[in-house]
Short mmCIF file of C-alpha atoms in Angstrom, two decimals:
data_model
loop_
_atom_site.label_atom_id
_atom_site.label_comp_id
_atom_site.label_asym_id
_atom_site.label_seq_id
_atom_site.Cartn_x
_atom_site.Cartn_y
_atom_site.Cartn_z
CA UNK A 1131 -20.57 -14.09 -32.37
CA UNK A 1132 -17.40 -16.25 -32.37
CA UNK A 1133 -14.49 -15.71 -30.03
CA UNK A 1134 -12.48 -14.31 -32.92
CA UNK A 1135 -14.94 -11.53 -33.76
CA UNK A 1136 -14.47 -8.11 -32.23
CA UNK A 1137 -17.39 -6.40 -30.53
CA UNK A 1138 -16.75 -2.70 -31.06
CA UNK A 1139 -19.39 -1.92 -28.46
CA UNK A 1140 -17.37 -3.87 -25.88
CA UNK A 1141 -14.18 -2.19 -27.11
CA UNK A 1142 -15.71 1.24 -26.47
CA UNK A 1143 -17.02 0.19 -23.04
CA UNK A 1144 -13.58 -1.07 -22.00
CA UNK A 1145 -11.87 2.04 -23.39
CA UNK A 1146 -14.34 4.20 -21.43
CA UNK A 1147 -13.62 2.28 -18.22
CA UNK A 1148 -9.87 2.80 -18.70
CA UNK A 1149 -10.38 6.53 -19.17
CA UNK A 1150 -12.79 6.81 -16.22
CA UNK A 1151 -10.42 4.93 -13.90
CA UNK A 1152 -7.47 7.14 -14.79
CA UNK A 1153 -9.29 10.48 -14.67
CA UNK A 1154 -8.39 11.46 -11.13
CA UNK A 1155 -7.42 14.75 -9.53
CA UNK A 1156 -3.90 14.93 -10.94
CA UNK A 1157 -5.07 14.30 -14.50
CA UNK A 1158 -8.36 16.21 -14.70
CA UNK A 1159 -6.99 19.31 -12.96
CA UNK A 1160 -3.97 19.47 -15.26
CA UNK A 1161 -1.56 19.42 -12.29
CA UNK A 1162 0.00 16.12 -13.33
CA UNK A 1163 0.56 17.35 -16.90
CA UNK A 1164 2.09 20.59 -15.61
CA UNK A 1165 4.62 18.92 -13.31
CA UNK A 1166 5.48 15.97 -15.55
CA UNK A 1167 5.19 17.42 -19.06
CA UNK A 1168 4.52 21.12 -19.70
CA UNK A 1169 7.16 22.38 -17.25
CA UNK A 1170 9.88 21.05 -19.58
CA UNK A 1171 8.66 22.70 -22.79
CA UNK A 1172 7.94 21.03 -26.14
CA UNK A 1173 10.08 18.01 -25.26
CA UNK A 1174 6.93 16.97 -23.37
CA UNK A 1175 5.51 15.71 -26.69
CA UNK A 1176 8.33 13.15 -26.83
CA UNK A 1177 7.43 12.22 -23.25
CA UNK A 1178 3.82 11.59 -24.33
CA UNK A 1179 4.95 9.15 -27.04
CA UNK A 1180 7.22 7.32 -24.56
CA UNK A 1181 4.40 7.26 -22.03
CA UNK A 1182 1.95 5.73 -24.52
CA UNK A 1183 4.46 3.08 -25.63
CA UNK A 1184 5.41 1.93 -22.14
CA UNK A 1185 1.89 2.21 -20.75
CA UNK A 1186 0.48 0.03 -23.51
CA UNK A 1187 3.29 -2.55 -23.29
CA UNK A 1188 3.04 -2.89 -19.50
CA UNK A 1189 -0.73 -2.96 -19.20
CA UNK A 1190 -0.98 -5.47 -22.03
CA UNK A 1191 1.34 -7.68 -19.96
CA UNK A 1192 -1.00 -7.34 -16.98
CA UNK A 1193 -4.01 -8.25 -19.11
CA UNK A 1194 -2.26 -11.30 -20.56
CA UNK A 1195 -1.23 -12.42 -17.06
CA UNK A 1196 -4.79 -12.02 -15.77
CA UNK A 1197 -6.25 -13.79 -18.82
CA UNK A 1198 -3.88 -16.76 -18.77
CA UNK A 1199 -3.58 -17.11 -15.00
CA UNK A 1200 -7.25 -16.38 -14.15
CA UNK A 1201 -6.01 -14.43 -11.14
CA UNK A 1202 -8.75 -13.82 -8.59
CA UNK A 1203 -6.52 -11.68 -6.35
CA UNK A 1204 -5.20 -9.52 -9.18
CA UNK A 1205 -2.66 -7.35 -7.38
CA UNK A 1206 -1.00 -10.04 -5.27
CA UNK A 1207 -0.89 -12.71 -7.96
CA UNK A 1208 0.28 -10.43 -10.76
CA UNK A 1209 3.04 -8.95 -8.59
CA UNK A 1210 4.26 -12.43 -7.67
CA UNK A 1211 3.95 -13.57 -11.30
CA UNK A 1212 6.46 -10.93 -12.43
CA UNK A 1213 8.61 -10.42 -9.31
CA UNK A 1214 8.56 -13.71 -7.44
CA UNK A 1215 7.15 -14.50 -4.00
CA UNK A 1216 9.08 -12.09 -1.78
CA UNK A 1217 9.60 -9.05 -3.99
CA UNK A 1218 6.08 -9.61 -5.33
CA UNK A 1219 4.72 -9.45 -1.79
CA UNK A 1220 6.58 -6.19 -1.25
CA UNK A 1221 5.03 -4.66 -4.36
CA UNK A 1222 1.61 -5.97 -3.39
CA UNK A 1223 1.74 -4.03 -0.11
CA UNK A 1224 3.54 -1.10 -1.68
CA UNK A 1225 0.77 -0.69 -4.26
CA UNK A 1226 -1.86 -0.97 -1.51
CA UNK A 1227 -0.26 1.83 0.53
CA UNK A 1228 0.29 3.88 -2.62
CA UNK A 1229 -3.37 3.60 -3.61
CA UNK A 1230 -4.41 4.91 -0.20
CA UNK A 1231 -2.00 7.85 -0.50
CA UNK A 1232 -3.52 8.58 -3.90
CA UNK A 1233 -6.93 8.68 -2.18
CA UNK A 1234 -5.47 11.46 -0.02
CA UNK A 1235 -4.33 13.24 -3.21
CA UNK A 1236 -7.88 12.96 -4.60
CA UNK A 1237 -9.28 14.56 -1.41
CA UNK A 1238 -6.81 17.41 -1.75
CA UNK A 1239 -7.67 17.79 -5.44
CA UNK A 1240 -11.36 18.14 -4.60
CA UNK A 1241 -10.50 20.91 -2.14
CA UNK A 1242 -8.31 22.69 -4.70
CA UNK A 1243 -11.08 22.66 -7.35
CA UNK A 1244 -13.72 24.26 -5.08
CA UNK A 1245 -11.20 26.75 -3.67
CA UNK A 1246 -9.98 27.96 -7.06
CA UNK A 1247 -13.37 28.07 -8.79
CA UNK A 1248 -15.69 29.17 -5.98
CA UNK A 1249 -13.40 30.58 -3.30
CA UNK A 1250 -14.53 28.00 -0.73
CA UNK A 1251 -12.11 27.01 2.04
CA UNK A 1252 -9.97 24.06 0.97
CA UNK A 1253 -11.27 21.88 3.78
CA UNK A 1254 -14.81 21.99 2.33
CA UNK A 1255 -13.89 20.16 -0.86
CA UNK A 1256 -11.58 17.82 1.03
CA UNK A 1257 -14.38 16.97 3.46
CA UNK A 1258 -16.89 16.32 0.67
CA UNK A 1259 -14.58 13.88 -1.13
CA UNK A 1260 -13.50 12.17 2.10
CA UNK A 1261 -17.04 11.75 3.48
CA UNK A 1262 -18.57 10.65 0.18
CA UNK A 1263 -15.67 8.23 -0.39
CA UNK A 1264 -16.02 6.70 3.08
CA UNK A 1265 -19.81 6.42 2.73
CA UNK A 1266 -19.51 4.76 -0.68
CA UNK A 1267 -16.93 2.22 0.51
CA UNK A 1268 -18.76 1.46 3.79
CA UNK A 1269 -22.26 1.12 2.34
CA UNK A 1270 -21.23 -0.34 -1.01
CA UNK A 1271 -22.85 2.28 -3.21
CA UNK A 1272 -20.98 0.87 -6.16
CA UNK A 1273 -23.71 1.57 -8.68
CA UNK A 1274 -23.46 5.29 -8.00
CA UNK A 1275 -19.74 5.18 -8.80
CA UNK A 1276 -20.42 3.14 -11.94
CA UNK A 1277 -23.00 5.62 -13.19
CA UNK A 1278 -20.86 8.69 -12.54
CA UNK A 1279 -17.83 6.80 -13.82
CA UNK A 1280 -19.45 6.72 -17.26
CA UNK A 1281 -18.56 10.40 -17.43
CA UNK A 1282 -14.92 9.41 -17.98
CA UNK A 1283 -15.10 9.74 -21.78
CA UNK A 1284 -17.08 12.98 -21.38
CA UNK A 1285 -14.44 14.36 -19.04
CA UNK A 1286 -11.57 13.54 -21.36
CA UNK A 1287 -13.40 15.16 -24.28
CA UNK A 1288 -13.94 18.26 -22.14
CA UNK A 1289 -10.23 18.21 -21.26
CA UNK A 1290 -9.28 18.12 -24.92
CA UNK A 1291 -11.88 20.71 -25.97
CA UNK A 1292 -10.85 23.09 -23.18
CA UNK A 1293 -7.18 22.61 -24.03
CA UNK A 1294 -7.76 23.33 -27.73
CA UNK A 1295 -9.59 26.54 -26.87
CA UNK A 1296 -6.80 27.39 -24.46
CA UNK A 1297 -4.26 27.04 -27.28
CA UNK A 1298 -6.33 29.19 -29.63
CA UNK A 1299 -6.86 32.01 -27.11
CA UNK A 1300 -3.50 31.69 -25.34
CA UNK A 1301 -1.81 34.77 -23.91
CA UNK A 1302 1.77 33.52 -24.25
CA UNK A 1303 1.67 31.08 -27.17
CA UNK A 1304 3.32 27.68 -27.65
CA UNK A 1305 6.60 28.94 -29.12
CA UNK A 1306 7.23 31.58 -26.44
CA UNK A 1307 5.85 29.34 -23.71
CA UNK A 1308 8.22 26.52 -24.66
CA UNK A 1309 11.17 28.89 -24.26
CA UNK A 1310 9.90 30.24 -20.93
CA UNK A 1311 8.79 27.00 -19.26
CA UNK A 1312 12.23 25.61 -18.34
CA UNK A 1313 13.30 28.99 -16.92
CA UNK A 1314 10.26 29.65 -14.72
CA UNK A 1315 9.92 28.72 -11.05
CA UNK A 1316 7.45 25.86 -11.58
CA UNK A 1317 7.07 22.86 -9.29
CA UNK A 1318 8.45 19.98 -11.35
CA UNK A 1319 8.37 16.22 -10.89
CA UNK A 1320 12.12 15.92 -11.54
CA UNK A 1321 15.15 17.97 -12.62
CA UNK A 1322 14.98 16.62 -16.20
CA UNK A 1323 12.17 15.55 -18.55
CA UNK A 1324 13.41 11.96 -18.85
CA UNK A 1325 13.49 11.50 -15.07
CA UNK A 1326 9.96 12.88 -14.93
CA UNK A 1327 8.61 10.41 -17.49
CA UNK A 1328 10.27 7.51 -15.64
CA UNK A 1329 8.48 8.58 -12.46
CA UNK A 1330 5.16 9.11 -14.28
CA UNK A 1331 5.21 5.65 -15.83
CA UNK A 1332 6.19 4.11 -12.50
CA UNK A 1333 3.36 5.63 -10.47
CA UNK A 1334 0.75 5.11 -13.20
CA UNK A 1335 1.30 1.36 -13.52
CA UNK A 1336 0.98 0.88 -9.77
CA UNK A 1337 -2.60 2.10 -10.16
CA UNK A 1338 -3.28 -0.18 -13.07
CA UNK A 1339 -1.86 -3.62 -12.20
CA UNK A 1340 -5.01 -5.11 -10.66
CA UNK A 1341 -7.34 -3.13 -12.94
CA UNK A 1342 -5.92 -4.46 -16.21
CA UNK A 1343 -5.40 -7.95 -14.81
CA UNK A 1344 -9.11 -7.93 -13.97
CA UNK A 1345 -10.03 -6.87 -17.52
CA UNK A 1346 -7.92 -9.71 -18.92
CA UNK A 1347 -9.49 -12.26 -16.57
CA UNK A 1348 -13.11 -11.20 -17.03
CA UNK A 1349 -13.25 -10.52 -20.77
CA UNK A 1350 -14.01 -13.77 -22.63
CA UNK A 1351 -12.91 -12.39 -25.99
CA UNK A 1352 -9.38 -11.18 -25.33
CA UNK A 1353 -9.34 -9.19 -28.57
CA UNK A 1354 -12.03 -6.92 -27.13
CA UNK A 1355 -9.90 -6.35 -24.04
CA UNK A 1356 -6.76 -5.67 -26.05
CA UNK A 1357 -8.35 -3.23 -28.49
CA UNK A 1358 -10.35 -1.51 -25.75
CA UNK A 1359 -7.28 -1.01 -23.59
CA UNK A 1360 -5.30 0.26 -26.57
CA UNK A 1361 -8.01 2.81 -27.42
CA UNK A 1362 -8.35 3.96 -23.81
CA UNK A 1363 -4.59 4.37 -23.35
CA UNK A 1364 -4.37 6.24 -26.65
CA UNK A 1365 -7.11 8.67 -25.54
CA UNK A 1366 -5.36 9.30 -22.22
CA UNK A 1367 -1.99 9.86 -23.94
CA UNK A 1368 -3.55 12.12 -26.58
CA UNK A 1369 -5.12 14.27 -23.89
CA UNK A 1370 -1.73 14.44 -22.15
CA UNK A 1371 -0.18 15.90 -25.30
CA UNK A 1372 -2.94 18.42 -26.07
CA UNK A 1373 -3.34 19.63 -22.48
CA UNK A 1374 0.45 19.95 -22.18
CA UNK A 1375 0.48 22.19 -25.27
CA UNK A 1376 -2.31 24.32 -23.78
CA UNK A 1377 -0.38 24.68 -20.52
CA UNK A 1378 2.80 25.60 -22.39
CA UNK A 1379 0.84 28.21 -24.35
CA UNK A 1380 -0.46 29.70 -21.08
CA UNK A 1381 2.55 28.95 -18.90
CA UNK A 1382 2.94 32.41 -17.40
CA UNK A 1383 -0.69 32.47 -16.27
CA UNK A 1384 -0.90 28.96 -14.81
CA UNK A 1385 2.60 28.31 -13.46
CA UNK A 1386 1.53 28.66 -9.80
CA UNK A 1387 -2.05 27.42 -10.20
CA UNK A 1388 -3.35 24.48 -8.17
CA UNK A 1389 -5.81 23.59 -10.97
CA UNK A 1390 -4.14 24.86 -14.17
CA UNK A 1391 -6.55 23.38 -16.70
CA UNK A 1392 -9.53 24.91 -14.92
CA UNK A 1393 -7.79 28.30 -14.97
CA UNK A 1394 -7.16 27.96 -18.72
CA UNK A 1395 -10.82 27.15 -19.37
CA UNK A 1396 -11.98 29.99 -17.09
CA UNK A 1397 -9.82 32.40 -19.08
CA UNK A 1398 -11.74 31.40 -22.23
CA UNK A 1399 -15.23 31.02 -20.76
CA UNK A 1400 -16.20 31.39 -17.07
CA UNK A 1401 -19.44 29.51 -17.75
CA UNK A 1402 -17.55 26.56 -19.25
CA UNK A 1403 -15.25 26.62 -16.22
CA UNK A 1404 -18.23 26.22 -13.87
CA UNK A 1405 -19.44 23.19 -15.83
CA UNK A 1406 -15.96 21.69 -15.98
CA UNK A 1407 -15.36 22.19 -12.24
CA UNK A 1408 -18.47 20.13 -11.41
CA UNK A 1409 -17.52 17.34 -13.81
CA UNK A 1410 -13.93 17.31 -12.49
CA UNK A 1411 -15.15 17.13 -8.90
CA UNK A 1412 -17.36 14.13 -9.70
CA UNK A 1413 -14.46 12.56 -11.61
CA UNK A 1414 -12.23 12.96 -8.56
CA UNK A 1415 -14.90 11.24 -6.45
CA UNK A 1416 -15.17 8.23 -8.78
CA UNK A 1417 -11.40 7.78 -8.66
CA UNK A 1418 -11.15 8.30 -4.89
CA UNK A 1419 -13.62 5.52 -4.02
CA UNK A 1420 -11.76 2.53 -5.55
CA UNK A 1421 -8.45 3.87 -4.23
CA UNK A 1422 -9.77 3.93 -0.65
CA UNK A 1423 -11.44 0.53 -1.14
CA UNK A 1424 -8.15 -0.98 -2.36
CA UNK A 1425 -6.36 0.04 0.83
CA UNK A 1426 -9.11 -1.14 3.18
CA UNK A 1427 -10.00 -4.37 1.38
CA UNK A 1428 -6.38 -5.58 1.49
CA UNK A 1429 -6.46 -5.50 5.31
CA UNK A 1430 -10.06 -6.29 6.30
CA UNK A 1431 -12.81 -8.45 4.84
CA UNK A 1432 -15.59 -6.44 3.22
CA UNK A 1433 -18.81 -5.78 5.19
CA UNK A 1434 -17.23 -6.69 8.55
CA UNK A 1435 -17.09 -4.28 11.54
CA UNK A 1436 -13.29 -4.10 11.15
CA UNK A 1437 -13.73 -3.14 7.48
CA UNK A 1438 -16.16 -0.32 8.34
CA UNK A 1439 -14.09 1.08 11.21
CA UNK A 1440 -10.89 0.94 9.20
CA UNK A 1441 -12.58 2.78 6.34
CA UNK A 1442 -13.67 5.57 8.69
CA UNK A 1443 -10.23 5.83 10.35
CA UNK A 1444 -8.40 5.99 7.00
CA UNK A 1445 -10.95 8.51 5.71
CA UNK A 1446 -10.43 10.79 8.72
CA UNK A 1447 -6.64 10.47 8.47
CA UNK A 1448 -6.81 11.25 4.77
CA UNK A 1449 -8.86 14.38 5.49
CA UNK A 1450 -6.29 15.82 7.91
CA UNK A 1451 -3.33 15.03 5.65
CA UNK A 1452 -5.08 16.57 2.63
CA UNK A 1453 -5.93 19.74 4.57
CA UNK A 1454 -2.38 20.09 5.89
CA UNK A 1455 -0.59 19.95 2.51
CA UNK A 1456 -1.33 21.87 -0.72
CA UNK A 1457 -2.58 19.84 -3.65
CA UNK A 1458 0.41 20.47 -5.92
CA UNK A 1459 2.80 19.55 -3.11
CA UNK A 1460 0.97 16.27 -2.45
CA UNK A 1461 1.12 15.38 -6.16
CA UNK A 1462 4.84 16.18 -6.13
CA UNK A 1463 5.52 14.02 -3.08
CA UNK A 1464 3.20 11.03 -3.52
CA UNK A 1465 3.37 10.60 -7.29
CA UNK A 1466 7.09 11.26 -7.71
CA UNK A 1467 8.51 9.14 -4.88
CA UNK A 1468 6.20 6.23 -5.58
CA UNK A 1469 6.93 6.61 -9.29
CA UNK A 1470 10.61 5.78 -8.95
CA UNK A 1471 9.88 2.69 -6.84
CA UNK A 1472 7.16 1.73 -9.30
CA UNK A 1473 9.51 1.96 -12.28
CA UNK A 1474 11.70 -0.76 -10.79
CA UNK A 1475 8.63 -2.97 -11.25
CA UNK A 1476 8.95 -2.26 -14.99
CA UNK A 1477 12.39 -3.89 -14.95
CA UNK A 1478 10.87 -7.06 -13.48
CA UNK A 1479 8.18 -7.13 -16.17
CA UNK A 1480 10.78 -6.80 -18.94
CA UNK A 1481 12.97 -9.47 -17.29
CA UNK A 1482 10.01 -11.86 -17.10
CA UNK A 1483 9.28 -11.27 -20.80
CA UNK A 1484 12.91 -12.04 -21.69
CA UNK A 1485 12.87 -15.27 -19.63
CA UNK A 1486 9.60 -16.39 -21.20
CA UNK A 1487 10.95 -15.63 -24.70
CA UNK A 1488 14.11 -17.64 -24.09
CA UNK A 1489 12.10 -20.53 -22.66
CA UNK A 1490 9.86 -20.62 -25.75
CA UNK A 1491 12.87 -20.57 -28.07
CA UNK A 1492 14.54 -23.36 -26.11
CA UNK A 1493 11.34 -25.44 -26.24
CA UNK A 1494 11.04 -24.86 -29.99
CA UNK A 1495 14.67 -25.92 -30.47
CA UNK A 1496 14.12 -29.10 -28.44
CA UNK A 1497 11.02 -29.93 -30.50
CA UNK A 1498 12.90 -29.34 -33.76
CA UNK A 1499 15.79 -31.60 -32.67
CA UNK A 1500 13.37 -34.32 -31.60
CA UNK A 1501 11.78 -34.29 -35.07
#
């Protein structure tokens, strides 16, 4: 196979990895879609289109940077590539801290799933995610994460299937739900839909900088990386739209739910809800592990005593924070605040693109004049 030929098998593998990496507690539970999309009514569909456009543009930039620069330390080098040495260093550390806080959100999400579906105390689910995450990072059980991570495409298909059924058997309906949503007392990411989408894009890319830079660096055929990323981002954005419609159609029932998508599925089929709760919990685990690893690995060298002790300390701290604050409140605090800071990073990416474009045009003009 030549470098110009596309391997659709590789495209699907890359798309699956994108989906698996993104399917954390906020996404799989439906809490992120509720706060950022459904709470504003049908305008959320416009938000989904904006999200897809920006998410693809930005992550393609990260892949190109990783591919051309062969960045070994993806986060640090990509941040400095777009923002310069000093601001880049700030975003490098900011993203590291943010990833750890998202690990705390994952712990809380695990507790919310087991509490809502099985009535277990919140601390049980939090403890399971925290302990399994710490054990995986300390002992390097990466293969377990990889195997369970293959459920990413399965999880997103279950999300979409459950949402479609939720729309069909909805109590409120999309039309009525769209009218009610802006008037109900729902925890929202921002006062307006456009502020919410700015925050959502900002926090999402902070997760993805190193991930997509790594795809660009490792994939020999860049076309595979580009098409795989495009497919994965499209699947994530499509699920956003469909789940948002399902939440709008059931807005009265799920407005105060910690795990709204699970409640929607349970309303259609309790048996399906049991299956989905298990898959969601495993999905939260596979997202929690790399988030904790990102925070620890930035400070301590892997497999050293300092690395192991720091992992345990951060795991214990994450447990207590996750137990102290409700899941929806943690999503609202961590995702929203970090999202606004993260969106400033978007400005630097666009500015770098403009500078590079002008430099190419100037070089072309000089070449033309020389001829």
